[in-house]
Amino acid sequence: MNLRCLLPHSLRDRAIIAWLAGMGVFAFSCPAVHAAADRVAVWPAAAGAPVSPDYEVTLSRAGETWRPATFWSYSRAVDKTVDPEGKYIKLTFLALHSTEPKAPERNRDTYAHSWTQFDFSGGPVEVTVKIRRPLPGITLPLRSAAVLPSIHGIQARIEGGDTIRFTLARPAKIAVVPNAREALGQLAQQEEKQALEGYRNPLFLFARAPEKDVPAKEAKGTLVIRPGQTVTPAEFSRAKVIWFEPGLHDYSRFPGDEQYYMVLRTGQTVYLAGGAWLLGNFRSEVRRPIEDIPLVRGRGVLSGDKQPWDGVPYVRTVIANVRLDGITVTDPHNHIQHSIAPVRDVAVVGAWHGNTDGLTVEPRPGDRYDGWHIDDCFVMAADTNLKVGGSARARNYVAWQLSNAEPAWIRNPDRCVVDGLYIIAFNNWPPPGAGASRQTFNLHGGRGGVKRTIVRNVVVEAPFVPLLFLLPAEDPGAPQFEDVIFENVVVTTPYISAKSPIGAARADGPATGRIVFRNLVINGVRVTNANCRDYFELLHGVTPGKELVFE
């Protein structure tokens, strides 16, 4: 069943989001801005880094201007692992889940994007985004632009037919989508939905607050690495701080580890200075406790573009059991990370094939942590984007989802909290007759069920989604859901392919238990026990007001 709202992305829906934000319902916390560090910091592109041919970004404030480096990544067919002779081998898994080998701009998904980053504090910055050349699929002159997520309330204006301007009042991680309004209009003419206009080739912008407590470069025990310099694993191991200077560093074949990881030990810090572009991946010798896990931080870029591609999930991840703070990860060759190590203020871009999962945190019993495992991140993924379970805690997460898998998978949670999730693109639409093959939320308990879980302050504003919630009852040993709450969920999307199934597939299936939705609004309509069948497919053992409750 195809569910459509009459006023796609209506002013009413945006007003609801804005009102809830103003009332403090949505608490999108940005890093603190301190007037004492009243500055804008930008960094040049490292020689050899992929500079964007599509977009140019200029910043201005109080008569000063800055031109941050703007980078580029584009979709490529993935067929990249090598045999002992160095020849590429085709992998079955990636052959099934990667971009088709054709001109990227002919793909139905997002086929390219540009991105830039800078630090600022002390007041607003004017941002100018100029399209440098005609882009496939984006109609010029421009008619509109969206700055997402809309929770920030940033209004863009068009100048000269190829330029977008807006004011950034505080640090934020955002996407700029040219002709977003026109994309929605074109979707109305298509039965099978796809990414259109700026959703095919957006600009991502990562504005962060200035760094604090930067390691001293001259301190004893610091290993400073210049561009082009090669160090040994033994030198890595002896250093307390490993400092990569601005420029290109190729450590994609670091010796001493069969997966080419740069191996870190307890207490070590890697600092990627702004302007550093590091090809390689990291893993830690220690996994627990969290306090002992080494840290990779800074304003530099970690690229997986030259790592061996692998068709086996959980192998050759970009990061293995390492804390991350403030860096950008681009062109991952596999999953980003499966770990309890905290990830803060990180952006992930350039994820194109079906094995590039985003961030996964699934603590096991006994892994106690009072902070946020994932905090203030922007992640582009072509496989599961955010995956949490156990007692994981994630907040302020922006998801740009390509056509494979789902933006959020909550698996076997117990005392799990997700607070602040903003899904701004989900480019999956099932072909005619296929039904919905993906879901926005996959809340899956498996054996043991879903217990004591809260998902709150969620905005879904992708142009289309296959379905919203997949809430299956599968474990015959116990009710599947216990003390599960969805709170303050606002969905603004004109096209939903199917209703959300909840319950057991068979009449003799397991008990569903109980799920509570507090303030669920879909396209301006508050969902209640009375109208929930308009949006949910109630399977065996589900009664509104009993197993499925709306408040």
Coordinates of C-alpha atoms in Angstrom, one line a residue:
M1 CA 0.0 0.0 0.0
N2 CA 1.3 3.4 -1.0
L3 CA 0.7 6.0 1.8
R4 CA 1.0 9.7 0.7
C5 CA 0.4 12.9 2.5
L6 CA -1.4 15.7 0.7
L7 CA 1.1 18.4 1.5
P8 CA 4.6 17.0 1.2
H9 CA 7.1 18.7 3.6
S10 CA 4.3 21.1 4.5
L11 CA 4.8 24.3 6.5
R12 CA 2.7 22.7 9.1
D13 CA 5.1 19.7 9.5
R14 CA 8.1 22.0 9.7
A15 CA 6.3 24.2 12.2
I16 CA 5.7 21.2 14.4
I17 CA 9.4 20.4 14.4
A18 CA 10.3 24.0 15.1
W19 CA 7.8 24.3 17.9
L20 CA 9.0 21.1 19.5
A21 CA 12.6 22.4 19.3
G22 CA 11.6 25.7 20.8
M23 CA 9.9 23.9 23.7
G24 CA 13.1 21.9 24.3
V25 CA 11.6 18.6 23.2
F26 CA 14.3 18.1 20.7
A27 CA 17.6 18.8 22.4
F28 CA 20.2 18.8 19.6
S29 CA 23.2 19.8 21.7
C30 CA 26.0 21.4 19.8
P31 CA 29.5 21.8 21.3
A32 CA 29.9 24.8 23.5
V33 CA 31.1 28.0 21.8
H34 CA 33.4 30.2 23.8
A35 CA 33.8 33.9 22.9
A36 CA 37.4 33.9 24.1
A37 CA 38.3 31.8 21.0
D38 CA 36.6 34.2 18.6
R39 CA 38.0 32.8 15.3
V40 CA 37.4 30.8 12.2
A41 CA 39.8 28.0 11.5
V42 CA 40.2 26.5 8.0
W43 CA 42.9 24.2 6.6
P44 CA 44.3 23.7 3.1
A45 CA 43.9 20.5 1.1
A46 CA 46.7 18.1 1.3
A47 CA 48.5 17.5 -2.0
G48 CA 46.9 14.5 -3.6
A49 CA 43.6 14.8 -1.7
P50 CA 40.5 14.7 -4.0
V51 CA 39.4 18.4 -4.2
S52 CA 35.8 19.0 -5.3
P53 CA 35.2 19.9 -8.9
D54 CA 31.5 20.6 -8.1
Y55 CA 31.3 22.9 -5.2
E56 CA 33.2 25.9 -3.8
V57 CA 32.5 27.2 -0.2
T58 CA 33.3 30.6 1.2
L59 CA 32.9 31.8 4.8
S60 CA 32.6 35.4 5.8
R61 CA 32.2 37.4 9.0
A62 CA 32.9 41.0 10.0
G63 CA 34.6 41.8 6.7
E64 CA 36.9 38.7 6.7
T65 CA 36.6 35.8 4.3
W66 CA 37.9 32.2 4.4
R67 CA 37.9 29.5 1.8
P68 CA 38.0 26.1 3.4
A69 CA 39.2 23.1 1.4
T70 CA 36.2 21.3 -0.2
F71 CA 36.7 17.6 -1.0
W72 CA 34.9 15.2 -3.3
S73 CA 33.9 11.5 -3.3
Y74 CA 31.9 9.6 -5.9
S75 CA 30.3 6.2 -6.3
R76 CA 32.4 3.5 -7.9
A77 CA 31.7 -0.2 -8.6
V78 CA 33.4 -2.2 -5.8
D79 CA 35.4 -5.1 -7.1
K80 CA 38.7 -4.5 -5.2
T81 CA 40.5 -7.2 -3.4
V82 CA 43.7 -8.7 -4.7
D83 CA 45.2 -12.1 -5.1
P84 CA 48.9 -12.9 -4.2
E85 CA 50.0 -11.6 -7.6
G86 CA 48.3 -8.3 -7.1
K87 CA 45.4 -8.8 -9.5
Y88 CA 41.9 -7.8 -8.5
I89 CA 39.4 -10.6 -7.5
K90 CA 35.7 -10.3 -7.6
L91 CA 34.0 -10.9 -4.3
T92 CA 30.5 -12.6 -4.1
F93 CA 29.3 -10.5 -1.2
L94 CA 30.2 -7.2 -2.7
A95 CA 29.1 -8.2 -6.1
L96 CA 25.6 -8.5 -4.6
H97 CA 25.7 -5.3 -2.6
S98 CA 27.8 -2.8 -4.5
T99 CA 27.2 -0.1 -7.1
E100 CA 26.5 -1.4 -10.6
P101 CA 29.5 -1.0 -13.0
K102 CA 28.1 1.9 -15.0
A103 CA 28.6 5.7 -15.1
P104 CA 28.0 6.8 -11.5
E105 CA 25.7 9.7 -12.5
R106 CA 23.3 7.1 -14.0
N107 CA 22.7 5.5 -10.6
R108 CA 19.3 6.0 -9.0
D109 CA 21.0 6.7 -5.7
T110 CA 23.2 9.5 -4.5
Y111 CA 26.1 9.2 -6.9
A112 CA 28.6 11.8 -5.6
H113 CA 29.0 14.4 -2.9
S114 CA 31.4 17.1 -1.8
W115 CA 32.2 18.0 1.8
T116 CA 34.1 20.7 3.8
Q117 CA 34.9 21.4 7.4
F118 CA 36.0 24.2 9.6
D119 CA 36.0 25.4 13.2
F120 CA 34.4 28.6 14.4
S121 CA 33.2 30.3 17.5
G122 CA 32.2 33.7 18.8
G123 CA 29.2 34.4 16.6
P124 CA 27.5 33.6 13.3
V125 CA 29.2 32.9 10.0
E126 CA 27.8 33.6 6.5
V127 CA 28.2 30.6 4.3
T128 CA 28.3 30.8 0.5
V129 CA 28.0 27.6 -1.6
K130 CA 28.7 27.9 -5.3
I131 CA 28.1 25.2 -7.9
R132 CA 31.3 25.3 -10.0
R133 CA 30.0 23.4 -13.1
P134 CA 26.8 21.9 -14.5
L135 CA 26.1 18.8 -12.4
P136 CA 24.3 15.7 -13.8
G137 CA 20.7 15.7 -12.5
I138 CA 20.8 19.2 -10.8
T139 CA 18.8 21.7 -12.8
L140 CA 20.3 25.2 -13.3
P141 CA 19.4 27.9 -12.5
L142 CA 18.7 26.8 -9.0
R143 CA 15.2 27.4 -7.6
S144 CA 15.5 26.3 -4.0
A145 CA 17.8 24.7 -1.5
A146 CA 17.4 22.9 1.9
V147 CA 19.8 22.8 4.8
L148 CA 19.3 19.6 6.7
P149 CA 18.5 18.5 9.4
S150 CA 15.8 21.2 9.6
I151 CA 15.9 21.1 13.4
H152 CA 18.6 23.8 13.1
G153 CA 16.1 26.1 11.5
I154 CA 18.6 27.3 8.8
Q155 CA 17.0 29.1 5.9
A156 CA 18.9 29.1 2.6
R157 CA 18.5 31.7 -0.2
I158 CA 19.4 31.4 -3.9
E159 CA 21.5 34.0 -5.6
G160 CA 22.5 34.2 -9.3
G161 CA 21.1 30.8 -10.2
D162 CA 24.1 28.8 -9.0
T163 CA 24.8 30.1 -5.5
I164 CA 23.3 29.2 -2.1
R165 CA 23.7 31.4 1.0
F166 CA 22.8 30.9 4.6
T167 CA 23.8 31.9 8.1
L168 CA 25.3 29.4 10.5
A169 CA 24.8 30.6 14.0
R170 CA 26.6 27.8 15.8
P171 CA 28.6 24.6 15.1
A172 CA 26.6 22.0 13.3
K173 CA 26.9 19.1 10.9
I174 CA 24.6 19.6 7.9
A175 CA 23.8 18.7 4.4
V176 CA 23.1 21.3 1.7
V177 CA 20.6 20.0 -0.9
P178 CA 20.2 22.1 -4.1
N179 CA 16.7 22.1 -5.6
A180 CA 15.3 20.1 -2.7
R181 CA 11.8 21.4 -3.4
E182 CA 12.0 20.6 -7.0
A183 CA 13.2 17.0 -6.2
L184 CA 9.9 16.5 -4.3
G185 CA 7.9 17.9 -7.2
Q186 CA 9.6 15.5 -9.6
L187 CA 9.0 12.5 -7.3
A188 CA 5.3 13.1 -7.6
Q189 CA 5.6 12.2 -11.3
Q190 CA 7.3 8.9 -10.6
E191 CA 5.8 5.6 -9.4
E192 CA 9.2 4.2 -8.5
K193 CA 11.0 6.8 -6.3
Q194 CA 14.7 7.6 -6.5
A195 CA 17.2 10.3 -5.5
L196 CA 16.7 13.5 -7.6
E197 CA 18.3 16.9 -7.9
G198 CA 20.6 17.8 -5.0
Y199 CA 19.8 14.5 -3.2
R200 CA 22.0 12.9 -5.9
N201 CA 25.0 15.2 -5.4
P202 CA 24.8 17.1 -2.1
L203 CA 27.3 19.1 -0.1
F204 CA 28.1 18.1 3.5
L205 CA 29.4 20.8 5.8
F206 CA 30.9 20.0 9.2
A207 CA 31.3 23.0 11.4
R208 CA 32.8 22.2 14.8
A209 CA 33.7 24.2 17.9
P210 CA 37.5 24.9 18.4
E211 CA 39.5 22.1 19.8
K212 CA 40.4 22.0 23.5
D213 CA 43.4 20.5 25.2
V214 CA 45.4 19.8 22.0
P215 CA 48.4 17.7 22.8
A216 CA 51.6 19.6 23.0
K217 CA 53.6 18.9 19.8
E218 CA 57.0 19.5 21.5
A219 CA 56.2 17.4 24.6
K220 CA 58.4 14.5 25.6
G221 CA 57.2 11.2 24.1
T222 CA 55.5 12.8 21.1
L223 CA 56.3 11.3 17.7
V224 CA 55.9 13.9 15.0
I225 CA 55.3 12.5 11.5
R226 CA 55.9 14.7 8.4
P227 CA 54.2 14.1 5.0
G228 CA 56.0 11.3 3.2
Q229 CA 57.9 10.2 6.3
T230 CA 57.7 6.5 7.2
V231 CA 58.0 5.2 10.7
T232 CA 58.1 1.7 12.1
P233 CA 55.7 -0.2 14.3
A234 CA 58.3 -0.1 17.0
E235 CA 58.5 3.7 16.8
F236 CA 54.6 3.8 17.0
S237 CA 54.7 1.6 20.1
R238 CA 57.2 3.8 22.0
A239 CA 55.4 7.1 21.5
K240 CA 52.9 8.5 23.9
V241 CA 51.4 10.9 21.3
I242 CA 51.6 10.2 17.5
W243 CA 51.2 13.6 15.7
F244 CA 50.5 13.6 12.0
E245 CA 51.4 17.0 10.5
P246 CA 49.3 18.6 7.7
G247 CA 49.7 16.9 4.3
L248 CA 49.3 13.5 2.8
H249 CA 50.4 10.4 4.7
D250 CA 50.1 6.9 3.1
Y251 CA 50.1 4.2 5.8
S252 CA 47.7 1.9 3.9
R253 CA 50.2 -0.9 4.0
F254 CA 51.6 -0.4 7.5
P255 CA 53.8 -3.5 8.3
G256 CA 53.5 -5.7 11.3
D257 CA 49.8 -6.6 11.1
E258 CA 48.1 -8.9 8.6
Q259 CA 45.3 -6.4 8.0
Y260 CA 47.7 -3.5 7.8
Y261 CA 46.4 -1.8 11.0
M262 CA 48.4 0.8 12.8
V263 CA 48.3 -0.9 16.2
L264 CA 47.9 1.3 19.3
R265 CA 48.5 0.4 22.9
T266 CA 46.9 1.5 26.2
G267 CA 47.2 5.2 26.9
Q268 CA 48.3 6.3 23.4
T269 CA 46.8 9.3 21.5
V270 CA 47.0 9.8 17.7
Y271 CA 46.6 13.5 16.7
L272 CA 45.6 14.3 13.1
A273 CA 46.3 18.0 12.7
G274 CA 43.9 20.0 10.5
G275 CA 45.0 19.5 6.9
A276 CA 46.4 16.0 7.5
W277 CA 45.0 13.3 5.2
L278 CA 45.9 9.9 6.4
L279 CA 45.4 6.8 4.3
G280 CA 45.2 3.8 6.6
N281 CA 43.3 2.2 9.5
F282 CA 43.8 1.8 13.3
R283 CA 43.2 -0.9 15.9
S284 CA 43.8 -1.1 19.6
E285 CA 45.6 -3.8 21.5
V286 CA 43.0 -3.3 24.3
R287 CA 39.2 -3.5 24.2
R288 CA 38.2 -3.0 27.8
P289 CA 37.8 -1.1 30.0
I290 CA 36.8 2.1 28.1
E291 CA 39.3 4.2 30.1
D292 CA 42.2 2.2 28.7
I293 CA 41.2 2.4 25.0
P294 CA 43.6 4.6 22.9
L295 CA 42.3 7.8 21.2
V296 CA 42.5 9.2 17.6
R297 CA 41.5 12.8 17.6
G298 CA 42.0 16.1 15.7
R299 CA 40.7 17.8 12.6
G300 CA 42.4 15.7 10.1
V301 CA 41.0 13.1 7.7
L302 CA 41.3 9.3 7.9
S303 CA 40.7 7.6 4.5
G304 CA 40.1 4.0 3.7
D305 CA 40.4 4.5 0.0
K306 CA 43.6 2.5 -0.4
Q307 CA 42.8 -0.3 2.1
P308 CA 42.0 -3.8 0.7
W309 CA 38.3 -4.2 0.1
D310 CA 36.8 -7.2 1.9
G311 CA 33.6 -9.1 1.4
V312 CA 33.4 -10.5 4.9
P313 CA 31.6 -8.3 7.5
Y314 CA 33.5 -7.3 10.7
V315 CA 36.9 -7.8 8.9
R316 CA 39.3 -5.0 8.1
T317 CA 37.1 -2.3 9.7
V318 CA 38.4 1.2 9.4
I319 CA 38.7 1.5 13.2
A320 CA 38.9 -1.4 15.6
N321 CA 38.3 -0.6 19.3
V322 CA 39.7 2.9 19.2
R323 CA 38.1 6.1 20.6
L324 CA 37.5 8.8 18.0
D325 CA 37.1 12.6 18.6
G326 CA 36.6 15.3 16.0
I327 CA 38.0 13.6 12.9
T328 CA 36.4 12.9 9.5
V329 CA 36.4 9.4 8.0
T330 CA 36.1 9.2 4.2
D331 CA 35.8 6.4 1.6
P332 CA 35.6 3.5 4.1
H333 CA 36.6 0.1 2.7
N334 CA 34.4 -1.8 5.2
H335 CA 32.4 -1.2 8.4
I336 CA 33.6 1.8 10.3
Q337 CA 33.7 0.4 13.8
H338 CA 32.2 -2.3 16.1
S339 CA 33.3 -1.4 19.6
I340 CA 32.3 0.1 23.0
A341 CA 34.9 2.8 22.4
P342 CA 33.2 6.3 22.5
V343 CA 32.9 8.2 19.2
R344 CA 32.4 11.9 19.5
D345 CA 32.0 14.8 17.0
V346 CA 32.9 12.5 14.0
A347 CA 31.7 12.7 10.4
V348 CA 31.7 9.7 8.0
V349 CA 31.4 10.3 4.2
G350 CA 32.2 8.5 1.0
A351 CA 30.5 5.3 1.9
W352 CA 29.4 3.7 -1.3
H353 CA 29.2 -0.1 -1.3
G354 CA 27.0 -2.5 0.7
N355 CA 29.5 -3.4 3.4
T356 CA 30.2 0.2 4.6
D357 CA 28.2 0.1 7.9
G358 CA 28.3 3.1 10.1
L359 CA 28.8 3.0 13.8
T360 CA 28.0 0.0 15.9
V361 CA 27.9 -0.2 19.8
E362 CA 26.7 -3.4 21.5
P363 CA 28.1 -3.5 25.1
R364 CA 27.9 -6.9 26.8
P365 CA 26.8 -7.3 30.4
G366 CA 29.2 -5.7 32.7
D367 CA 30.4 -3.0 30.3
R368 CA 29.5 -0.1 32.5
Y369 CA 29.8 3.4 31.1
D370 CA 28.1 6.6 32.2
G371 CA 28.8 8.7 29.1
W372 CA 27.5 8.5 25.5
H373 CA 29.1 5.9 23.4
I374 CA 28.1 7.8 20.2
D375 CA 27.7 11.6 20.4
D376 CA 27.2 14.3 17.8
C377 CA 28.0 12.4 14.6
F378 CA 27.1 12.7 11.0
V379 CA 27.3 9.4 9.1
M380 CA 26.7 8.5 5.5
A381 CA 26.3 4.7 5.0
A382 CA 25.4 2.2 2.3
D383 CA 24.7 -0.5 4.9
T384 CA 23.3 -0.4 8.4
N385 CA 24.0 3.2 9.6
L386 CA 23.5 3.2 13.4
K387 CA 23.5 -0.1 15.2
V388 CA 23.1 -0.3 18.9
G389 CA 22.3 -2.9 21.4
G390 CA 22.8 -3.9 25.0
S391 CA 23.1 -0.8 27.2
A392 CA 24.5 1.4 24.4
R393 CA 23.8 5.1 24.5
A394 CA 23.7 7.3 21.3
R395 CA 22.6 10.9 20.8
N396 CA 22.6 13.6 18.2
Y397 CA 23.2 11.4 15.2
V398 CA 22.5 12.5 11.6
A399 CA 22.0 9.7 9.1
W400 CA 22.3 10.0 5.3
Q401 CA 21.3 6.5 4.2
L402 CA 21.9 5.0 0.7
S403 CA 19.8 2.3 -0.7
N404 CA 21.0 -0.8 1.2
A405 CA 20.0 -1.8 4.8
E406 CA 18.5 0.7 7.3
P407 CA 19.3 4.0 9.1
A408 CA 18.8 2.4 12.6
W409 CA 19.0 -1.1 13.8
I410 CA 18.4 -1.6 17.5
R411 CA 19.3 -5.2 18.3
N412 CA 19.0 -7.1 21.6
P413 CA 18.9 -3.9 23.7
D414 CA 18.6 -3.7 27.5
R415 CA 18.7 -0.2 29.0
C416 CA 19.6 1.2 25.6
V417 CA 19.0 4.9 24.9
V418 CA 18.9 6.7 21.6
D419 CA 18.3 10.5 22.1
G420 CA 18.3 12.6 19.0
L421 CA 18.3 10.8 15.6
Y422 CA 17.9 12.8 12.4
I423 CA 17.3 10.8 9.2
I424 CA 17.7 13.2 6.2
A425 CA 18.0 10.8 3.3
F426 CA 17.0 7.1 2.8
N427 CA 17.3 6.3 -0.9
N428 CA 15.5 2.9 -0.9
W429 CA 12.3 2.3 -2.8
P430 CA 11.2 -1.3 -3.5
P431 CA 10.6 -2.1 -7.1
P432 CA 7.0 -2.7 -8.3
G433 CA 5.5 -5.9 -6.7
A434 CA 8.4 -6.4 -4.4
G435 CA 7.0 -4.9 -1.2
A436 CA 9.1 -2.9 1.3
S437 CA 12.6 -4.5 1.5
R438 CA 14.1 -2.1 4.1
Q439 CA 12.9 -0.2 7.1
T440 CA 13.8 3.1 8.8
F441 CA 13.8 1.5 12.3
N442 CA 14.6 -2.2 12.8
L443 CA 13.9 -2.9 16.5
H444 CA 14.9 -6.5 16.7
G445 CA 15.1 -8.5 20.0
G446 CA 16.0 -12.0 18.9
R447 CA 16.3 -14.4 21.8
G448 CA 15.7 -12.5 25.0
G449 CA 13.6 -9.7 23.5
V450 CA 13.8 -5.9 23.7
K451 CA 14.0 -4.6 27.2
R452 CA 14.1 -1.2 28.9
T453 CA 14.8 0.8 25.8
I454 CA 14.1 4.5 25.0
V455 CA 14.2 6.1 21.5
R456 CA 13.4 9.7 21.7
N457 CA 13.7 13.0 19.8
V458 CA 13.6 11.6 16.3
V459 CA 13.1 13.5 13.0
V460 CA 12.6 11.6 9.7
E461 CA 12.6 14.0 6.8
A462 CA 13.9 11.9 3.9
P463 CA 12.0 12.5 0.6
F464 CA 10.7 8.9 0.7
V465 CA 11.1 5.8 2.8
P466 CA 10.1 2.1 2.2
L467 CA 8.5 1.8 5.7
L468 CA 9.0 3.3 9.1
F469 CA 9.1 0.6 11.8
L470 CA 9.9 -3.1 11.7
L471 CA 8.8 -4.5 15.1
P472 CA 8.7 -8.3 14.9
A473 CA 7.8 -10.7 17.6
E474 CA 10.1 -13.7 17.1
D475 CA 11.3 -15.2 20.4
P476 CA 8.8 -17.8 21.7
G477 CA 10.5 -17.8 25.1
A478 CA 9.1 -14.5 26.4
P479 CA 7.2 -11.4 25.3
Q480 CA 9.3 -9.6 22.7
F481 CA 9.0 -6.1 24.0
E482 CA 9.2 -5.0 27.6
D483 CA 9.3 -1.3 28.7
V484 CA 10.0 0.0 25.2
I485 CA 9.2 3.7 24.6
F486 CA 9.4 5.8 21.4
E487 CA 9.0 9.4 22.4
N488 CA 8.8 12.6 20.3
V489 CA 9.1 11.1 16.8
V490 CA 8.2 13.5 13.9
V491 CA 8.0 12.0 10.4
T492 CA 7.8 14.4 7.5
T493 CA 8.0 12.4 4.2
P494 CA 5.5 12.5 1.4
Y495 CA 6.0 8.9 0.3
I496 CA 5.9 5.8 2.5
S497 CA 5.8 2.5 0.6
A498 CA 4.1 0.3 3.2
K499 CA 2.6 0.2 6.6
S500 CA 4.8 -0.7 9.6
P501 CA 4.4 -4.4 10.7
I502 CA 4.3 -5.2 14.4
G503 CA 3.6 -8.5 16.1
A504 CA 3.9 -12.2 15.4
A505 CA 3.8 -13.5 11.8
R506 CA 1.7 -16.6 12.9
A507 CA -1.3 -17.0 15.2
D508 CA 0.8 -19.4 17.3
G509 CA 3.7 -17.0 17.4
P510 CA 5.3 -15.5 20.5
A511 CA 3.7 -12.7 22.5
T512 CA 4.5 -9.2 21.4
G513 CA 4.7 -7.6 24.8
R514 CA 4.2 -3.8 25.0
I515 CA 5.5 -0.8 23.0
V516 CA 4.5 2.8 23.9
F517 CA 4.6 5.7 21.4
R518 CA 4.5 9.1 23.0
N519 CA 3.9 11.9 20.6
L520 CA 4.3 10.2 17.2
V521 CA 3.5 12.6 14.4
I522 CA 3.4 11.5 10.8
N523 CA 3.0 14.2 8.2
G524 CA 1.2 16.5 10.6
V525 CA -1.1 13.8 12.0
R526 CA -0.7 12.7 15.6
V527 CA -1.0 8.9 15.7
T528 CA -3.4 7.5 18.3
N529 CA -4.9 4.2 19.3
A530 CA -7.9 5.1 17.1
N531 CA -6.0 5.9 13.8
C532 CA -2.9 3.7 14.2
R533 CA -4.1 1.2 11.6
D534 CA -3.6 3.9 9.0
Y535 CA 0.2 3.6 9.6
F536 CA 0.8 0.2 11.2
E537 CA 0.0 -3.3 10.0
L538 CA -1.1 -5.1 13.2
L539 CA -0.1 -8.7 13.1
H540 CA -1.1 -11.6 15.4
G541 CA -1.4 -10.7 19.1
V542 CA -1.4 -6.9 18.7
T543 CA -4.3 -4.7 20.0
P544 CA -4.2 -0.9 20.0
G545 CA -4.1 0.4 23.6
K546 CA -2.7 -2.9 24.9
E547 CA 0.4 -4.2 23.1
L548 CA 0.7 -1.1 21.0
V549 CA 0.0 2.1 23.0
F550 CA -0.1 5.7 21.8
E551 CA 0.0 8.5 24.3

